[in-house]
Amino acid sequence: MTEIHTYRQPVLDELARHGLKPLPTTSPQELRDVVRDLYKYEIRRLKGELLARRFPRSHYAGHVIELRKRYRLLSIPMELWTV
């Protein structure tokens, strides 16, 4: 039997920022995995830019903090994603 999930609007808004629009049958775990993979890609890209010296090492922490803000959904327990 397929489980139906009703997502909170702020969660849907955050998912939409990453190009995700879940169906009611999409599990929170599937969505979290996708968002986590996007974050990992971005952090690797950022590290690559640092190693390519596209910005000073002293700016790296600030870039990481900004990236974490864009992926704040990962800090919210999945149990709180749905109503």
PDB file of C-alpha atoms in Angstrom:
ATOM      1  CA  MET A   1       0.000   0.000   0.000  1.00  0.00           C
ATOM      2  CA  THR A   2       1.300   3.436  -0.929  1.00  0.00           C
ATOM      3  CA  GLU A   3       1.720   5.888   1.908  1.00  0.00           C
ATOM      4  CA  ILE A   4       0.437   9.444   1.392  1.00  0.00           C
ATOM      5  CA  HIS A   5       2.432  12.366   2.816  1.00  0.00           C
ATOM      6  CA  THR A   6       1.155  15.896   3.391  1.00  0.00           C
ATOM      7  CA  TYR A   7       4.092  18.288   3.537  1.00  0.00           C
ATOM      8  CA  ARG A   8       4.132  21.524   5.508  1.00  0.00           C
ATOM      9  CA  GLN A   9       4.121  24.618   3.292  1.00  0.00           C
ATOM     10  CA  PRO A  10       7.511  25.950   4.497  1.00  0.00           C
ATOM     11  CA  VAL A  11       9.034  22.570   3.605  1.00  0.00           C
ATOM     12  CA  LEU A  12       7.427  22.678   0.157  1.00  0.00           C
ATOM     13  CA  ASP A  13       8.798  26.206  -0.296  1.00  0.00           C
ATOM     14  CA  GLU A  14      12.325  25.083   0.592  1.00  0.00           C
ATOM     15  CA  LEU A  15      12.075  22.055  -1.691  1.00  0.00           C
ATOM     16  CA  ALA A  16      10.903  24.288  -4.546  1.00  0.00           C
ATOM     17  CA  ARG A  17      14.047  26.427  -4.138  1.00  0.00           C
ATOM     18  CA  HIS A  18      15.970  23.315  -5.126  1.00  0.00           C
ATOM     19  CA  GLY A  19      13.664  22.505  -8.027  1.00  0.00           C
ATOM     20  CA  LEU A  20      11.761  19.780  -6.190  1.00  0.00           C
ATOM     21  CA  LYS A  21       7.996  19.409  -6.223  1.00  0.00           C
ATOM     22  CA  PRO A  22       7.083  16.206  -4.386  1.00  0.00           C
ATOM     23  CA  LEU A  23       4.057  14.095  -5.064  1.00  0.00           C
ATOM     24  CA  PRO A  24       1.969  12.994  -2.074  1.00  0.00           C
ATOM     25  CA  THR A  25       3.526   9.545  -2.540  1.00  0.00           C
ATOM     26  CA  THR A  26       7.107  10.867  -2.345  1.00  0.00           C
ATOM     27  CA  SER A  27       8.593   9.930   1.005  1.00  0.00           C
ATOM     28  CA  PRO A  28      10.414  12.445   3.200  1.00  0.00           C
ATOM     29  CA  GLN A  29      13.472  10.156   3.138  1.00  0.00           C
ATOM     30  CA  GLU A  30      13.629  10.241  -0.672  1.00  0.00           C
ATOM     31  CA  LEU A  31      13.443  14.035  -0.637  1.00  0.00           C
ATOM     32  CA  ARG A  32      16.037  14.372   2.103  1.00  0.00           C
ATOM     33  CA  ASP A  33      18.391  12.103   0.164  1.00  0.00           C
ATOM     34  CA  VAL A  34      18.045  14.273  -2.955  1.00  0.00           C
ATOM     35  CA  VAL A  35      18.569  17.514  -1.013  1.00  0.00           C
ATOM     36  CA  ARG A  36      21.574  15.986   0.779  1.00  0.00           C
ATOM     37  CA  ASP A  37      23.072  14.913  -2.568  1.00  0.00           C
ATOM     38  CA  LEU A  38      22.600  18.445  -3.928  1.00  0.00           C
ATOM     39  CA  TYR A  39      24.316  19.863  -0.833  1.00  0.00           C
ATOM     40  CA  LYS A  40      27.213  17.423  -1.178  1.00  0.00           C
ATOM     41  CA  TYR A  41      27.626  18.391  -4.831  1.00  0.00           C
ATOM     42  CA  GLU A  42      27.658  22.092  -3.916  1.00  0.00           C
ATOM     43  CA  ILE A  43      30.173  21.644  -1.095  1.00  0.00           C
ATOM     44  CA  ARG A  44      32.489  19.667  -3.407  1.00  0.00           C
ATOM     45  CA  ARG A  45      32.155  22.354  -6.082  1.00  0.00           C
ATOM     46  CA  LEU A  46      32.972  25.014  -3.494  1.00  0.00           C
ATOM     47  CA  LYS A  47      36.031  23.063  -2.349  1.00  0.00           C
ATOM     48  CA  GLY A  48      37.122  22.780  -5.986  1.00  0.00           C
ATOM     49  CA  GLU A  49      36.823  26.533  -6.417  1.00  0.00           C
ATOM     50  CA  LEU A  50      38.910  27.038  -3.287  1.00  0.00           C
ATOM     51  CA  LEU A  51      41.604  24.688  -4.571  1.00  0.00           C
ATOM     52  CA  ALA A  52      41.531  26.471  -7.946  1.00  0.00           C
ATOM     53  CA  ARG A  53      42.112  29.708  -6.007  1.00  0.00           C
ATOM     54  CA  ARG A  54      38.983  31.399  -7.326  1.00  0.00           C
ATOM     55  CA  PHE A  55      38.618  33.076  -3.933  1.00  0.00           C
ATOM     56  CA  PRO A  56      40.878  33.523  -0.883  1.00  0.00           C
ATOM     57  CA  ARG A  57      40.994  30.768   1.722  1.00  0.00           C
ATOM     58  CA  SER A  58      39.867  33.320   4.320  1.00  0.00           C
ATOM     59  CA  HIS A  59      36.499  33.562   2.488  1.00  0.00           C
ATOM     60  CA  TYR A  60      35.865  29.808   2.489  1.00  0.00           C
ATOM     61  CA  ALA A  61      34.084  29.683   5.869  1.00  0.00           C
ATOM     62  CA  GLY A  62      31.716  32.447   4.802  1.00  0.00           C
ATOM     63  CA  HIS A  63      30.871  30.575   1.601  1.00  0.00           C
ATOM     64  CA  VAL A  64      30.194  27.399   3.597  1.00  0.00           C
ATOM     65  CA  ILE A  65      27.907  29.281   5.993  1.00  0.00           C
ATOM     66  CA  GLU A  66      25.936  30.722   3.064  1.00  0.00           C
ATOM     67  CA  LEU A  67      25.659  27.262   1.546  1.00  0.00           C
ATOM     68  CA  ARG A  68      24.355  25.830   4.832  1.00  0.00           C
ATOM     69  CA  LYS A  69      21.712  28.554   4.945  1.00  0.00           C
ATOM     70  CA  ARG A  70      20.521  27.540   1.473  1.00  0.00           C
ATOM     71  CA  TYR A  71      20.228  23.941   2.665  1.00  0.00           C
ATOM     72  CA  ARG A  72      18.711  24.607   6.097  1.00  0.00           C
ATOM     73  CA  LEU A  73      16.049  21.979   5.389  1.00  0.00           C
ATOM     74  CA  LEU A  74      18.686  19.353   6.196  1.00  0.00           C
ATOM     75  CA  SER A  75      18.783  20.625   9.788  1.00  0.00           C
ATOM     76  CA  ILE A  76      15.046  20.032  10.292  1.00  0.00           C
ATOM     77  CA  PRO A  77      14.069  16.538  11.482  1.00  0.00           C
ATOM     78  CA  MET A  78      12.087  14.704   8.805  1.00  0.00           C
ATOM     79  CA  GLU A  79       9.283  14.059  11.282  1.00  0.00           C
ATOM     80  CA  LEU A  80       8.565  17.800  11.136  1.00  0.00           C
ATOM     81  CA  TRP A  81       8.369  17.912   7.332  1.00  0.00           C
ATOM     82  CA  THR A  82       4.824  16.550   7.259  1.00  0.00           C
ATOM     83  CA  VAL A  83       1.584  17.363   9.065  1.00  0.00           C
TER      84      VAL A  83
END
